[in-house]
Each structure stands twice: as C-alpha cells, then as structure tokens.
Coordinates of C-alpha atoms in Angstrom, one line a residue:
Chain A
X134 CA -25.7 -1.5 6.4
X135 CA -24.9 -0.6 3.0
X136 CA -27.8 2.2 2.8
X137 CA -25.0 3.2 5.3
X138 CA -24.9 7.1 4.4
X139 CA -21.6 8.6 3.6
X140 CA -20.1 11.7 4.2
X141 CA -16.8 13.0 3.0
X142 CA -15.1 12.6 5.9
X143 CA -12.0 14.6 7.4
X144 CA -8.1 14.0 7.6
X145 CA -6.4 14.1 10.1
X146 CA -2.7 12.9 10.3
X147 CA -3.9 10.4 13.0
X148 CA -5.3 8.9 9.4
X149 CA -2.4 10.2 7.3
X150 CA 0.1 8.3 9.5
X151 CA -2.3 4.7 9.4
X152 CA -3.1 5.1 5.6
X153 CA 1.0 5.9 5.1
X154 CA 1.8 1.8 7.7
X155 CA -0.5 0.4 5.8
X156 CA 0.9 1.2 1.9
X157 CA 3.8 0.2 3.9
X158 CA 2.9 -3.9 4.9
X159 CA 1.1 -3.8 2.1
X160 CA -1.6 -6.2 3.5
X161 CA -2.5 -6.8 7.1
X162 CA -4.8 -9.6 9.0
X163 CA -8.2 -7.3 11.1
X164 CA -5.8 -7.2 13.9
X165 CA -2.7 -5.6 13.0
X166 CA -4.9 -3.9 11.6
X167 CA -6.2 -2.4 15.0
X168 CA -2.6 -2.1 17.1
X169 CA -1.9 0.3 13.5
X170 CA -5.3 2.8 15.1
X171 CA -4.4 2.3 18.3
X172 CA -0.3 3.2 17.4
X173 CA -1.6 6.3 15.0
X174 CA -3.3 7.8 17.7
X175 CA -1.2 7.1 20.1
X176 CA 1.1 9.1 17.9
X177 CA -0.2 11.7 17.0
X178 CA -3.4 12.4 19.8
X179 CA -3.4 11.3 22.3
X180 CA -5.8 11.9 24.8
X181 CA -8.6 11.3 22.2
X182 CA -11.0 8.1 22.2
X183 CA -9.6 5.6 19.0
X184 CA -12.9 5.2 16.2
X185 CA -14.7 1.9 16.0
X186 CA -12.4 0.2 13.4
X187 CA -14.7 0.1 10.4
X188 CA -16.6 4.4 10.7
X189 CA -12.5 5.0 10.8
X190 CA -11.6 3.5 7.6
X191 CA -14.7 4.8 6.0
X192 CA -13.9 8.1 6.5
X193 CA -10.4 7.6 5.2
X194 CA -12.5 5.7 1.9
X195 CA -14.6 8.6 1.3
X196 CA -11.2 10.8 1.3
X197 CA -9.7 9.2 -1.2
X198 CA -12.5 7.6 -3.4
X199 CA -12.0 10.8 -6.2
X200 CA -7.9 9.2 -6.3
X201 CA -9.6 5.7 -6.9
X202 CA -7.8 4.3 -4.1
X203 CA -10.0 2.1 -1.8
X204 CA -8.4 0.1 1.5
X205 CA -10.9 -2.5 1.3
X206 CA -11.2 -5.5 3.4
X207 CA -12.2 -8.9 2.4
X208 CA -11.5 -12.2 4.3
X209 CA -9.5 -15.1 2.7
X210 CA -10.6 -17.7 1.3
X211 CA -8.9 -20.8 3.1
X212 CA -9.7 -20.4 7.0
X213 CA -12.2 -16.9 7.0
X214 CA -9.4 -15.5 8.5
X215 CA -10.1 -10.5 8.0
X216 CA -7.5 -8.4 5.4
X217 CA -7.2 -5.1 4.8
X218 CA -5.0 -3.7 2.0
X219 CA -5.3 -0.5 0.2
X220 CA -5.9 -0.9 -2.8
X221 CA -5.9 1.3 -6.2
X222 CA -9.2 1.1 -8.4
X223 CA -8.8 1.5 -11.5
X224 CA -6.2 -0.8 -11.9
X225 CA -6.9 -2.9 -15.2
X226 CA -3.9 -5.4 -15.0
X227 CA -1.3 -6.5 -12.4
X228 CA -0.2 -3.3 -11.9
X229 CA 0.4 -3.4 -8.5
X230 CA 3.0 -5.8 -9.3
X231 CA 4.1 -4.1 -12.4
X232 CA 6.3 -2.5 -10.3
X233 CA 8.3 -5.2 -8.3
X234 CA 8.8 -7.8 -10.9
X235 CA 10.0 -7.8 -14.0
X236 CA 8.3 -8.5 -17.2
X237 CA 9.0 -12.0 -17.8
X238 CA 8.0 -12.8 -14.6
X239 CA 4.9 -10.9 -14.5
X240 CA 4.4 -13.5 -17.2
X241 CA 4.3 -15.9 -15.1
X242 CA 2.0 -14.9 -12.6
X243 CA -0.8 -13.9 -15.7
X244 CA -0.1 -17.9 -16.4
X245 CA -0.2 -18.6 -12.9
X246 CA -3.0 -16.6 -12.9
X247 CA -5.1 -18.5 -15.4
X248 CA -4.5 -21.4 -14.6
X249 CA -5.7 -21.0 -11.1
X250 CA -8.8 -19.0 -12.6
X251 CA -9.3 -21.9 -14.6
X252 CA -9.1 -25.6 -12.6
X253 CA -11.2 -26.8 -11.8
X254 CA -9.9 -26.7 -7.4
X255 CA -8.6 -23.2 -6.9
X256 CA -5.3 -25.0 -7.8
X257 CA -3.1 -24.6 -10.2
X258 CA 0.2 -27.1 -10.2
X259 CA 3.4 -25.8 -9.9
X260 CA 4.6 -28.2 -12.8
X261 CA 1.8 -27.1 -15.6
X262 CA 3.2 -23.4 -14.4
X263 CA 6.4 -24.1 -15.6
X264 CA 5.7 -26.3 -18.3
X265 CA 4.4 -22.3 -20.1
X266 CA 7.6 -21.3 -18.9
X267 CA 8.6 -21.0 -23.2
X268 CA 5.6 -19.1 -23.5
X269 CA 6.6 -16.1 -21.9
X270 CA 7.6 -12.4 -22.8
X271 CA 10.6 -10.7 -21.7
X272 CA 13.7 -12.0 -21.3
X273 CA 13.5 -16.6 -20.9
X274 CA 13.3 -18.2 -18.0
X275 CA 14.6 -21.1 -17.1
X276 CA 12.4 -24.2 -15.5
X277 CA 14.7 -23.7 -11.9
X278 CA 14.5 -19.2 -11.8
X279 CA 11.1 -19.7 -12.6
X280 CA 10.7 -21.7 -8.9
X281 CA 12.5 -19.5 -7.9
X282 CA 10.4 -16.7 -9.2
X283 CA 7.2 -18.9 -7.8
X284 CA 8.2 -19.1 -4.7
X285 CA 9.2 -14.8 -4.7
X286 CA 5.6 -14.9 -5.3
X287 CA 4.5 -16.1 -1.9
X288 CA 7.0 -14.4 0.0
X289 CA 5.2 -11.3 -1.4
X290 CA 2.1 -12.6 -0.7
X291 CA 0.8 -12.5 -3.9
X292 CA 0.4 -16.5 -4.2
X293 CA 0.3 -19.6 -1.3
X294 CA 1.5 -22.5 -2.3
X295 CA 0.5 -25.3 -0.5
X296 CA 2.0 -29.2 -1.6
X297 CA 3.1 -28.1 -4.9
X298 CA 0.4 -26.9 -5.5
X299 CA -0.3 -22.4 -6.2
X300 CA -3.6 -20.6 -5.6
X301 CA -4.3 -16.6 -5.1
X302 CA -2.9 -15.7 -1.9
X303 CA -6.2 -13.5 0.4
X304 CA -4.3 -9.7 -0.6
X305 CA -4.3 -10.6 -5.3
X306 CA -8.2 -11.6 -4.7
X307 CA -8.5 -8.3 -3.1
X308 CA -6.3 -6.3 -5.1
X309 CA -7.4 -8.3 -8.5
X310 CA -10.5 -8.7 -8.8
X311 CA -12.3 -7.2 -11.0
X312 CA -9.4 -7.9 -13.8
X313 CA -9.7 -11.4 -12.5
X314 CA -13.1 -10.8 -13.8
X315 CA -12.6 -8.4 -16.7
X316 CA -10.3 -10.8 -18.2
X317 CA -11.9 -14.3 -18.1
X318 CA -15.7 -13.3 -18.2
X319 CA -16.0 -16.8 -19.3
X320 CA -14.4 -19.2 -16.2
X321 CA -14.4 -16.9 -13.2
X322 CA -16.4 -18.9 -10.8
X323 CA -18.5 -16.8 -8.3
X324 CA -20.4 -17.3 -4.8
X325 CA -23.2 -17.8 -4.6
X326 CA -24.0 -16.4 -0.9
X327 CA -21.6 -12.4 -1.4
X328 CA -21.6 -12.9 -4.8
X329 CA -17.8 -12.2 -4.7
X330 CA -15.3 -13.9 -7.0
X331 CA -14.7 -17.6 -5.7
X332 CA -11.2 -18.9 -6.0
X333 CA -11.0 -21.6 -3.8
X334 CA -14.3 -23.2 -2.2
X335 CA -16.8 -25.8 -2.0
X336 CA -19.2 -27.5 -4.7
X337 CA -22.9 -29.3 -4.8
X338 CA -22.1 -31.7 -6.4
X339 CA -25.8 -31.5 -8.0
X340 CA -26.3 -28.7 -9.1
X341 CA -23.1 -27.2 -9.3
X342 CA -23.5 -24.2 -7.1
X343 CA -20.2 -22.5 -5.0
X344 CA -19.2 -21.4 -1.3
X345 CA -15.8 -19.7 0.1
X346 CA -15.4 -22.7 3.2
X347 CA -16.2 -19.4 5.2
X348 CA -19.3 -18.6 3.8
X349 CA -20.0 -22.0 4.0
X350 CA -19.3 -22.0 7.4
X351 CA -21.3 -19.0 8.3
X352 CA -24.3 -20.8 6.2
X353 CA -23.7 -23.6 8.0
X354 CA -23.7 -22.7 10.9
X355 CA -26.3 -23.6 13.4
X356 CA -27.9 -26.5 10.8
X357 CA -27.6 -30.3 11.7
X358 CA -28.6 -31.3 8.2
X359 CA -27.1 -28.6 6.1
X360 CA -28.0 -28.9 2.2
X361 CA -27.8 -26.6 -0.7
X362 CA -29.3 -23.6 -0.8
X363 CA -30.3 -23.6 -4.5
X364 CA -31.2 -27.8 -5.0
X365 CA -31.3 -28.4 -1.2
X366 CA -29.8 -31.1 -1.7
X367 CA -27.6 -32.9 0.8
X368 CA -24.4 -31.1 1.5
X369 CA -21.7 -33.4 1.6
X370 CA -18.5 -31.9 2.3
X371 CA -17.2 -31.3 6.0
X372 CA -19.0 -27.7 7.5
X373 CA -15.3 -26.0 8.4
X374 CA -16.0 -24.2 11.5
X375 CA -16.3 -20.2 11.0
X376 CA -13.2 -17.8 12.6
X377 CA -13.3 -16.7 15.5
X378 CA -10.7 -13.3 16.7
X379 CA -10.6 -14.8 19.6
X380 CA -10.3 -18.8 20.1
X381 CA -7.7 -17.0 17.6
X382 CA -5.6 -15.1 20.1
X383 CA -5.5 -18.6 23.8
X384 CA -4.2 -21.0 20.0
X385 CA -1.6 -18.4 19.1
X386 CA 0.0 -19.6 22.7
X387 CA 0.8 -22.9 21.3
X388 CA 1.5 -23.0 17.1
X389 CA 0.8 -26.0 17.6
X390 CA -2.7 -26.2 18.7
X391 CA -3.2 -23.3 15.8
X392 CA -1.8 -25.5 13.4
X393 CA -4.5 -28.3 14.3
X394 CA -7.1 -26.5 14.0
X395 CA -6.2 -25.4 11.0
X396 CA -5.9 -29.2 9.0
X397 CA -9.6 -29.8 10.9
X398 CA -11.1 -27.5 7.8
X399 CA -9.9 -30.1 4.6
Chain B
X88 CA -7.0 -30.2 -24.5
X89 CA -10.3 -30.4 -23.9
X90 CA -12.5 -29.3 -26.7
X91 CA -13.6 -25.6 -26.6
X92 CA -10.5 -25.3 -24.3
X93 CA -8.0 -23.3 -27.4
X94 CA -10.8 -21.2 -28.4
X95 CA -11.2 -20.1 -25.7
X96 CA -7.8 -19.0 -25.3
X97 CA -8.0 -17.7 -28.2
X98 CA -10.3 -15.1 -27.5
X99 CA -9.0 -14.4 -24.1
X100 CA -6.1 -13.2 -26.3
X101 CA -8.2 -11.0 -28.6
X102 CA -10.1 -9.9 -25.5
X103 CA -5.8 -9.1 -23.9
X104 CA -5.0 -7.1 -27.2
X105 CA -7.0 -5.0 -28.3
X106 CA -7.7 -3.8 -24.1
X107 CA -4.8 -3.4 -25.0
X108 CA -4.2 -1.0 -28.0
X109 CA -7.2 0.5 -26.4
X110 CA -4.6 1.7 -23.8
X111 CA -2.4 3.3 -25.7
X112 CA -4.6 4.6 -27.8
X113 CA -6.7 6.5 -24.9
X114 CA -5.7 9.8 -24.3
X115 CA -7.8 11.2 -21.5
X116 CA -11.4 9.6 -21.7
X117 CA -12.8 8.5 -18.5
X118 CA -14.5 5.2 -19.3
X119 CA -11.8 2.7 -18.6
X120 CA -12.3 4.3 -14.9
X121 CA -16.4 4.3 -14.9
X122 CA -15.2 1.0 -15.5
X123 CA -15.0 0.3 -11.2
X124 CA -18.4 -0.9 -11.1
X125 CA -18.4 -2.5 -7.4
X126 CA -20.3 -5.9 -8.1
X127 CA -23.3 -7.1 -6.2
X128 CA -22.4 -5.6 -1.7
X129 CA -21.7 -9.2 -0.2
X130 CA -23.2 -9.4 3.2
X131 CA -22.2 -12.5 4.5
X132 CA -19.1 -12.0 6.9
X133 CA -17.4 -9.8 4.0
X134 CA -17.9 -5.8 5.2
X135 CA -17.1 -3.6 2.3
X136 CA -15.5 0.2 2.3
X137 CA -18.3 2.2 0.8
X138 CA -20.2 1.9 -1.9
X139 CA -19.1 3.2 -5.3
X140 CA -22.0 3.7 -7.0
X141 CA -21.4 3.9 -10.9
X142 CA -19.9 7.1 -12.0
X143 CA -20.6 8.8 -8.2
X144 CA -17.0 10.8 -8.3
X145 CA -16.3 13.7 -6.7
X146 CA -13.8 16.6 -7.2
X147 CA -10.7 16.7 -5.3
X148 CA -12.2 20.7 -3.5
X149 CA -15.8 17.8 -2.2
X150 CA -13.5 15.9 -0.9
X151 CA -12.0 18.0 1.7
X152 CA -14.6 19.5 3.0
X153 CA -15.3 19.5 6.6
X154 CA -19.3 19.6 6.1
X155 CA -20.3 16.8 8.7
X156 CA -24.3 18.1 8.0
X157 CA -24.3 17.2 4.1
X158 CA -27.6 15.5 4.3
X159 CA -28.0 12.7 1.5
X160 CA -30.0 14.2 -0.9
X161 CA -28.2 17.9 -1.5
X162 CA -25.0 15.1 -1.7
X163 CA -26.7 13.1 -4.3
X164 CA -27.3 15.8 -6.7
X165 CA -24.0 17.3 -6.5
X166 CA -22.9 13.9 -7.6
X167 CA -24.6 13.9 -10.6
X168 CA -23.4 17.6 -11.0
X169 CA -19.4 16.3 -10.2
X170 CA -19.6 13.6 -12.6
X171 CA -20.4 15.8 -15.5
X172 CA -17.5 18.1 -14.4
X173 CA -15.3 15.5 -13.7
X174 CA -15.7 13.6 -17.0
X175 CA -15.0 16.6 -18.8
X176 CA -11.9 17.3 -17.5
X177 CA -9.2 15.1 -18.4
X178 CA -6.9 16.9 -15.9
X179 CA -8.2 15.1 -13.5
X180 CA -7.6 10.8 -15.1
X181 CA -4.0 12.2 -15.5
X182 CA -3.8 13.4 -11.8
X183 CA -4.9 9.9 -10.4
X184 CA -2.2 8.4 -12.5
X185 CA 0.3 11.0 -11.4
X186 CA -0.6 10.3 -7.3
X187 CA 0.2 6.3 -8.2
X188 CA 3.7 6.9 -8.9
X189 CA 4.1 9.2 -6.5
X190 CA 2.7 6.9 -3.9
X191 CA 4.8 4.1 -5.4
X192 CA 7.8 6.5 -5.1
X193 CA 7.2 7.6 -1.7
X194 CA 6.9 3.4 -0.9
X195 CA 10.7 2.9 -2.1
X196 CA 12.3 5.4 -0.8
X197 CA 13.4 6.8 -4.4
X198 CA 14.2 9.9 -5.4
X199 CA 12.9 11.0 -9.5
X200 CA 12.6 13.7 -11.5
X201 CA 10.5 15.5 -13.7
X202 CA 10.9 13.8 -16.8
X203 CA 9.6 10.5 -14.9
X204 CA 6.7 12.3 -14.1
X205 CA 6.0 13.3 -17.4
X206 CA 6.5 10.4 -18.7
X207 CA 3.9 8.4 -16.5
X208 CA 1.3 11.3 -18.1
X209 CA 2.4 11.1 -21.3
X210 CA 1.0 13.2 -23.7
X211 CA 0.4 16.5 -21.6
X212 CA 0.7 19.9 -22.5
X213 CA 3.6 21.3 -20.6
X214 CA 0.9 24.1 -18.9
X215 CA -1.6 21.5 -18.0
X216 CA 1.5 19.4 -16.9
X217 CA 2.1 22.4 -13.9
X218 CA -1.9 22.1 -12.8
X219 CA -1.4 18.1 -12.7
X220 CA 1.9 18.4 -10.8
X221 CA -0.4 21.5 -8.4
X222 CA -4.1 19.4 -8.1
X223 CA -1.2 15.5 -7.6
X224 CA 0.6 17.8 -4.5
X225 CA -2.2 18.3 -2.8
X226 CA -3.3 15.0 -2.8
X227 CA 0.1 14.0 -1.5
X228 CA -0.6 16.1 1.4
X229 CA -4.5 16.1 2.3
X230 CA -4.8 12.6 2.1
X231 CA -1.4 10.7 3.3
X232 CA 0.3 13.8 4.9
X233 CA 3.3 14.0 2.0
X234 CA 5.7 15.9 1.1
X235 CA 7.1 16.4 -3.0
X236 CA 10.5 18.4 -2.4
X237 CA 13.0 19.1 -4.5
X238 CA 15.7 17.8 -3.8
X239 CA 18.0 18.7 -6.0
X240 CA 17.8 21.8 -8.8
X241 CA 20.1 21.4 -11.1
X242 CA 19.4 17.6 -12.0
X243 CA 15.4 18.8 -11.4
X244 CA 15.5 15.9 -8.2
X245 CA 12.1 15.1 -6.6
X246 CA 11.9 13.0 -3.7
X247 CA 8.6 12.4 -1.4
X248 CA 8.9 13.6 3.1
X249 CA 7.1 12.3 5.5
X250 CA 5.4 15.7 6.7
X251 CA 4.1 13.9 10.0
X252 CA 6.5 14.1 13.1
X253 CA 7.6 10.7 14.3
X254 CA 8.7 9.6 11.4
X255 CA 11.0 6.7 12.6
X256 CA 8.8 4.6 14.6
X257 CA 8.8 0.4 14.5
X258 CA 5.4 -0.8 14.7
X259 CA 5.8 -4.1 15.1
X260 CA 9.1 -4.3 16.7
X261 CA 11.3 -5.0 13.2
X262 CA 11.7 -1.7 11.8
X263 CA 10.9 -1.4 8.3
X264 CA 14.1 1.0 7.2
X265 CA 16.9 -1.4 9.7
X266 CA 19.2 1.0 8.4
X267 CA 17.3 3.4 10.9
X268 CA 20.3 2.8 14.1
X269 CA 22.9 3.2 12.5
X270 CA 22.1 7.1 10.7
X271 CA 20.5 8.2 14.1
X272 CA 24.1 7.4 15.3
X273 CA 26.0 8.5 12.0
X274 CA 23.5 12.6 12.6
X275 CA 24.5 12.1 16.1
X276 CA 27.9 11.5 15.5
X277 CA 27.4 14.6 13.3
X278 CA 25.9 16.5 15.7
X279 CA 28.6 16.9 17.9
X280 CA 31.1 17.4 16.4
X281 CA 29.1 21.0 15.3
X282 CA 27.4 19.8 12.0
X283 CA 30.6 18.1 10.2
X284 CA 32.3 15.2 11.0
X285 CA 35.1 13.5 9.0
X286 CA 34.8 9.4 8.5
X287 CA 38.0 8.6 10.4
X288 CA 35.6 10.7 13.3
X289 CA 32.4 8.7 12.3
X290 CA 34.4 5.0 12.1
X291 CA 36.6 5.6 15.4
X292 CA 32.8 6.0 17.6
X293 CA 31.2 3.3 15.0
X294 CA 33.7 0.5 15.7
X295 CA 33.2 1.4 19.6
X296 CA 29.6 0.2 18.8
X297 CA 31.1 -3.6 16.9
X298 CA 29.8 -1.7 13.8
X299 CA 33.4 -2.0 11.5
X300 CA 34.1 -0.5 7.8
X301 CA 35.8 -4.0 6.7
X302 CA 33.5 -6.8 8.7
X303 CA 30.0 -7.7 7.8
X304 CA 27.4 -6.4 10.1
X305 CA 24.6 -8.6 10.6
X306 CA 21.9 -6.2 11.2
X307 CA 23.6 -3.4 8.8
X308 CA 24.7 -5.7 6.5
X309 CA 27.7 -3.9 4.7
X310 CA 28.2 -0.7 6.6
X311 CA 30.4 1.4 4.6
X312 CA 27.9 0.6 2.1
X313 CA 24.9 1.9 3.8
X314 CA 26.8 4.6 5.1
X315 CA 28.1 6.7 2.3
X316 CA 26.4 5.0 -0.2
X317 CA 22.3 4.3 0.3
X318 CA 21.8 6.4 2.8
X319 CA 23.8 9.7 0.1
X320 CA 21.4 8.4 -2.7
X321 CA 17.9 7.8 0.4
X322 CA 19.3 11.9 0.9
X323 CA 19.9 11.2 4.8
X324 CA 23.5 12.2 4.6
X325 CA 26.3 14.5 2.1
X326 CA 29.4 12.3 1.5
X327 CA 31.5 15.1 0.6
X328 CA 35.5 15.2 0.3
X329 CA 37.0 17.6 2.6
X330 CA 39.2 20.2 -0.4
X331 CA 42.5 19.6 -1.1
X332 CA 43.0 17.0 1.1
X333 CA 45.9 14.9 -0.8
X334 CA 45.5 11.8 0.5
X335 CA 41.9 12.5 0.0
X336 CA 39.2 12.3 2.8
X337 CA 36.2 12.5 3.5
X338 CA 33.5 14.2 5.6
X339 CA 29.7 13.8 6.7
X340 CA 26.7 16.2 6.8
X341 CA 23.4 15.7 8.0
X342 CA 21.0 15.1 4.4
X343 CA 18.6 17.5 3.3
X344 CA 16.4 15.4 4.3
X345 CA 17.3 13.9 8.0
X346 CA 17.5 17.6 8.3
X347 CA 12.9 17.7 7.5
X348 CA 12.1 14.6 8.6
X349 CA 14.3 14.1 11.9
X350 CA 15.3 16.9 14.6
X351 CA 18.1 17.4 17.3
X352 CA 16.4 16.8 19.7
X353 CA 15.9 12.9 17.9
X354 CA 18.9 12.1 18.5
X355 CA 20.2 12.8 21.7
X356 CA 16.9 11.0 22.5
X357 CA 18.3 8.4 21.0
X358 CA 21.9 9.1 21.8
X359 CA 20.6 9.5 26.5
X360 CA 19.2 5.9 25.7
X361 CA 22.4 4.9 23.9
X362 CA 24.9 6.1 27.6
X363 CA 22.0 5.0 29.9
X364 CA 21.3 9.4 30.3
X365 CA 18.8 11.7 29.2
X366 CA 19.1 14.2 26.4
X367 CA 20.7 17.6 29.0
X368 CA 23.3 15.8 30.1
X369 CA 24.3 16.6 26.1
X370 CA 24.9 20.5 27.7
X371 CA 26.6 22.6 25.2
X372 CA 23.4 20.1 22.9
X373 CA 21.3 20.9 24.5
X374 CA 19.9 23.9 24.6
X375 CA 21.3 23.4 20.1
X376 CA 18.3 21.2 20.2
X377 CA 15.7 22.6 22.4
X378 CA 16.4 25.2 20.8
X379 CA 16.0 23.2 16.7
X380 CA 12.5 21.7 18.7
X381 CA 11.0 25.2 18.7
X382 CA 11.0 26.5 15.3
X383 CA 9.7 22.6 14.2
X384 CA 6.7 23.1 16.4
X385 CA 6.6 26.8 15.2
X386 CA 6.4 25.8 11.1
X387 CA 4.6 22.5 12.0
X388 CA 1.7 24.7 13.4
X389 CA 2.4 27.5 10.1
X390 CA 2.2 24.2 8.2
X391 CA -1.1 23.0 9.4
X392 CA -3.2 27.0 9.0
X393 CA -1.9 27.0 5.4
X394 CA -3.3 22.7 5.1
X395 CA -6.4 24.5 6.9
X396 CA -6.5 27.1 4.8
X397 CA -6.3 25.2 1.3
X398 CA -9.5 23.0 2.3
X399 CA -11.5 25.8 3.8
X400 CA -11.1 27.6 0.6
X401 CA -11.7 24.6 -2.1
X402 CA -14.9 23.9 -0.1
X403 CA -15.8 27.8 -0.9
X404 CA -14.9 27.0 -3.9
X405 CA -17.5 24.1 -4.0
X406 CA -19.9 26.0 -2.4
X407 CA -20.1 28.8 -4.4
X408 CA -20.3 26.6 -7.6
X409 CA -22.9 24.1 -6.5
X410 CA -24.7 26.5 -4.4
X411 CA -27.3 25.8 -8.8
X412 CA -27.6 22.0 -7.6
X413 CA -30.2 22.5 -5.3

C-alpha cells in the first residue's frame, strides 16, 4: 500500500471545489468527507463515477506537494474515528492558529500543550494551566479570561475537555505532530504499534511501552489473552472496541446509545 | 517540581529561542522546509497520503503536467534534478509563504493590500516579488480554482475570487455564510430596479420579508450593518450617497465581487423560489439573465482554455529541461 507508485495527478474543478470546502471546515470526519466528495461531483461532473476516496485524496496531494500542503488523515485518539484536515507541512510553530488568536492566547495554548505533552495521562488540569497565566507573553490575562480562551480552543477543535482536564484534539495532533516532536523530543511519547505521536493511550506496567486506544483495539482484536507486544506480560487494561462506521450509523439514531458506546472504553 | 524538570524546561526554552532566532535570520534557505520528514510510516488503521521522502520536492511545472504514463523510475531521476533546481532557487520558498498567506485571506474572505503581501515575503526585491506573485497566483488558480483580482486600483487592494461556478452551496444544510439570503434579496431588488436601487426601495422589500433596519433579526443579526457595511467591505454590494441629495439619501448597486461570482439567473431562481414561481415569469428580467448566462459560459470556457494552455506550456518546459535527465 505504501509502496504504490504515485504520479502527478490532474486537478479538475471537482478537486478544486473539494479543496476549497475542506479549507472552510478545517477538520472533518470521514463520513463528512465522503459527503463532501459526492457533493463536488454532483456540482461539477454529474455523470462521472466518483473516485475511490483514497485515490481522490492522493491525487490532490500529489499536486499540493510542492506547496508543502497536504490533506492528512488521522484517527481520533479516544475512539478511533478517521478525520481529515488540510495541513501545512512547513509548520515550525502553531502557525495555523496564529491568525485566529492573539499573542497571549497563543502563548496560553503553548503552555497547555507543554503540560499535556509532559503529563503521564495526556491530560492537563484546568488548574495547572490557569496557574501559568502570569507567565504569558503579550497582554496580561486574568484567570477568568483564560478560562474563556480555553473554551474557545475547545470550540475551534484544538483542545478537548473532559471533566475539567484538557487534552489535544485530533486536529491539533494532525496539524502539529511534527512541531511537537521537534519541540519536545525528550517528553514525546510514541505508540508502539503505529509509531506516531501519542498523547492519550494505554501503557504496559512492566516495560512501559505505550499504545493508542484504537491501536490497542486493532492489535488485540481477536485475542482472548492480550499480552504486551514488547515484554509479553499480561496486558492489564480494558480492550476497547474497534471503531465500526456501520455500527456508528445505527447508533446515531438514538444519541443515548452512542454515549454508552464511548463510556465503555474508559 | 520533580528533579531535573527545571533543567529540562530551561533547555527547552533555549532551544525555542535559538529556533526563533534562526527563523528571523534565515533568508530563503530551504533548510527548515527540508525538515519535514514523515517519521516511520504508520500502518494499522492509519493510512497516510503518499510519503514525502526527505528532500523530494517537485518544481511547479512538474506537478501540473498531465503525464499519466510516467513510470516510477523516470520520476525518481527527475526528482533528484528537481531537488537541485528547487533548493537552489530561493524564490520558491517565498512562493510557498505567499500561497499560504493568500489561502488564509481567501478562507477569511478578507481584502488585503500589496503592502500586506510584501510584508509576508520579507526582504524581497521588486522584480523578485513580481515573479513570486505570478507563481503564487498560478498555484492558487490551478490548485484551488481561486483568482486574485485587484478590487481597488487606487489603494491597491486585492481580493480572492472563486473561479468555480455555484459559489453559494450549503453542504451541511447550514450555510457557511449566513448572510447569503439577505444578499440575494438585496441583489434581486437592485436587479429589478435596473441595476440601481435606492435605500428606501431596498428596505420596502426587506420589510415585507420581515427584515427591518432597526430590529435585530434572528438569522442576520443587525441587517442594516450587514448590508451597508459588512457586504460592502466584502465587495458584494456598493452603497453610495445619491449626488446632490438633501437630506442625504443613499443607493445600492451590485459590488464587483457579486458581479464576478453571482449570475443574474441565480438571483432570478432565488426570487422565483420565494414567490413560488418559475424564473421565466419575470419576463423582461429573464431575457437579461439568459444573456448574462451565455456570456458567463463563454468566459468560463475561455478561462478553461487558458488554464489548459498554461498547464501544457509548463509541461513543455519540463520536457525540454528534463530530457537530459533520462
């Protein structure tokens, strides 16, 4: 799959429209991306067969390569949903956010990011973040204000909040993985299975290796006795379920059943 | 704080400052951009877009040529040549920066000046900037279908226009631009009144639709501000004082952006929908709208021909320069 030869693709209005709309949304889940793709075909090329999504995106990416931009696919760390974002690869800072936030707000984000990356669980408590408010660059920010800024980050999908603690949204990981790995080389954690940046996950209590929840789900899918891939010790945590888009659609009919699927993983 | 944490933080700060200093000092050297390796390729559950091998860059012309038959070997030898050319030409680094600037402005629907553009590609000579702007504009057209146009020649203001048809699409059911409906209504009034409508005439119609100047609207917020300020700023409407009017009165005309992006037929369709009629009911206007559609279709095919010619002329240049690489 990775070795497939890639050729410089052709951009048509279908692809351009798709790009424009993806840019507007920032980050999308896979089902939304498919809907977007179908919409673009309907608008510009009604009679054509819709390309397989992977090929469609690879095509666009081969054209965007020289601009250091890419449509990147990732999965959410908590429940393994596939997400897509248009990512700037030349990032050496939190530049995508720089246009939407003030200097002191960006610095608050950086402080929260540092706490999150340093933490054991991948979560930083609201209290710890707010205690750093005095150290921010730019205009002085009060704690009350900082609370609201944190909520802004949650609304624009850079952070996720869970019970008063904050972690990175899948979007932030997609956009900033490279930056995070370069800036915090000592503190970053890597998943043993997929070798990508890990913020939330499970770890082996014996040898310390870590795995993303969706990677755990896939790796131990049909095993009755899950064992650590590194030291072979018994894996002590609950094994989450593999994300199934079909099940998701059925569950979506009643919101309450969707909630129960998620809470089971913790 | 646990032992060692403070020194870790100090080392981190030092690294950050050093990097910030380098970023300011460096001038067109492509090194930071070469630092974008994709670390080990993820497998289970995470498919990635094609690998960007360290240092494999494509020149602009290479990406837009339509050569489906090119095989992997040819590509690799071309890559190394392109890499040489690319890293030796510091202009391309700035083209990338300018494209990112333009993308952001398009996303925010903001107007900007030439000075703004120059600021984002610091330390550039005038001649180099012309070339950088040219390449960036071509990228925006070919990759995104977005046009750069000067909207105010006196103050050198620019904006980005969507070249593609059907600008106003609502994908999720909630429109990304909530003021679309209001704009369509005002444009309709203007169109009906022979392309120039007085403010009084506009409000007469809007009042019938339940939109009032001095009342907050549950979708449009402050309608007066939207049509006299926001949509004017975005160049969708023009709002000007009627000459020699005392007490002063104002009138509306279509803005340059509306003329570029919205067809008269679309307005008629919108009005027809509201009145539960078909566009051809509005007889004199219908003829005008049909003619407008024809002109737009002609302009579109001319633009497409130009785009195709641009792409093929670049591929020709590629072929002649890479013929030795094989």
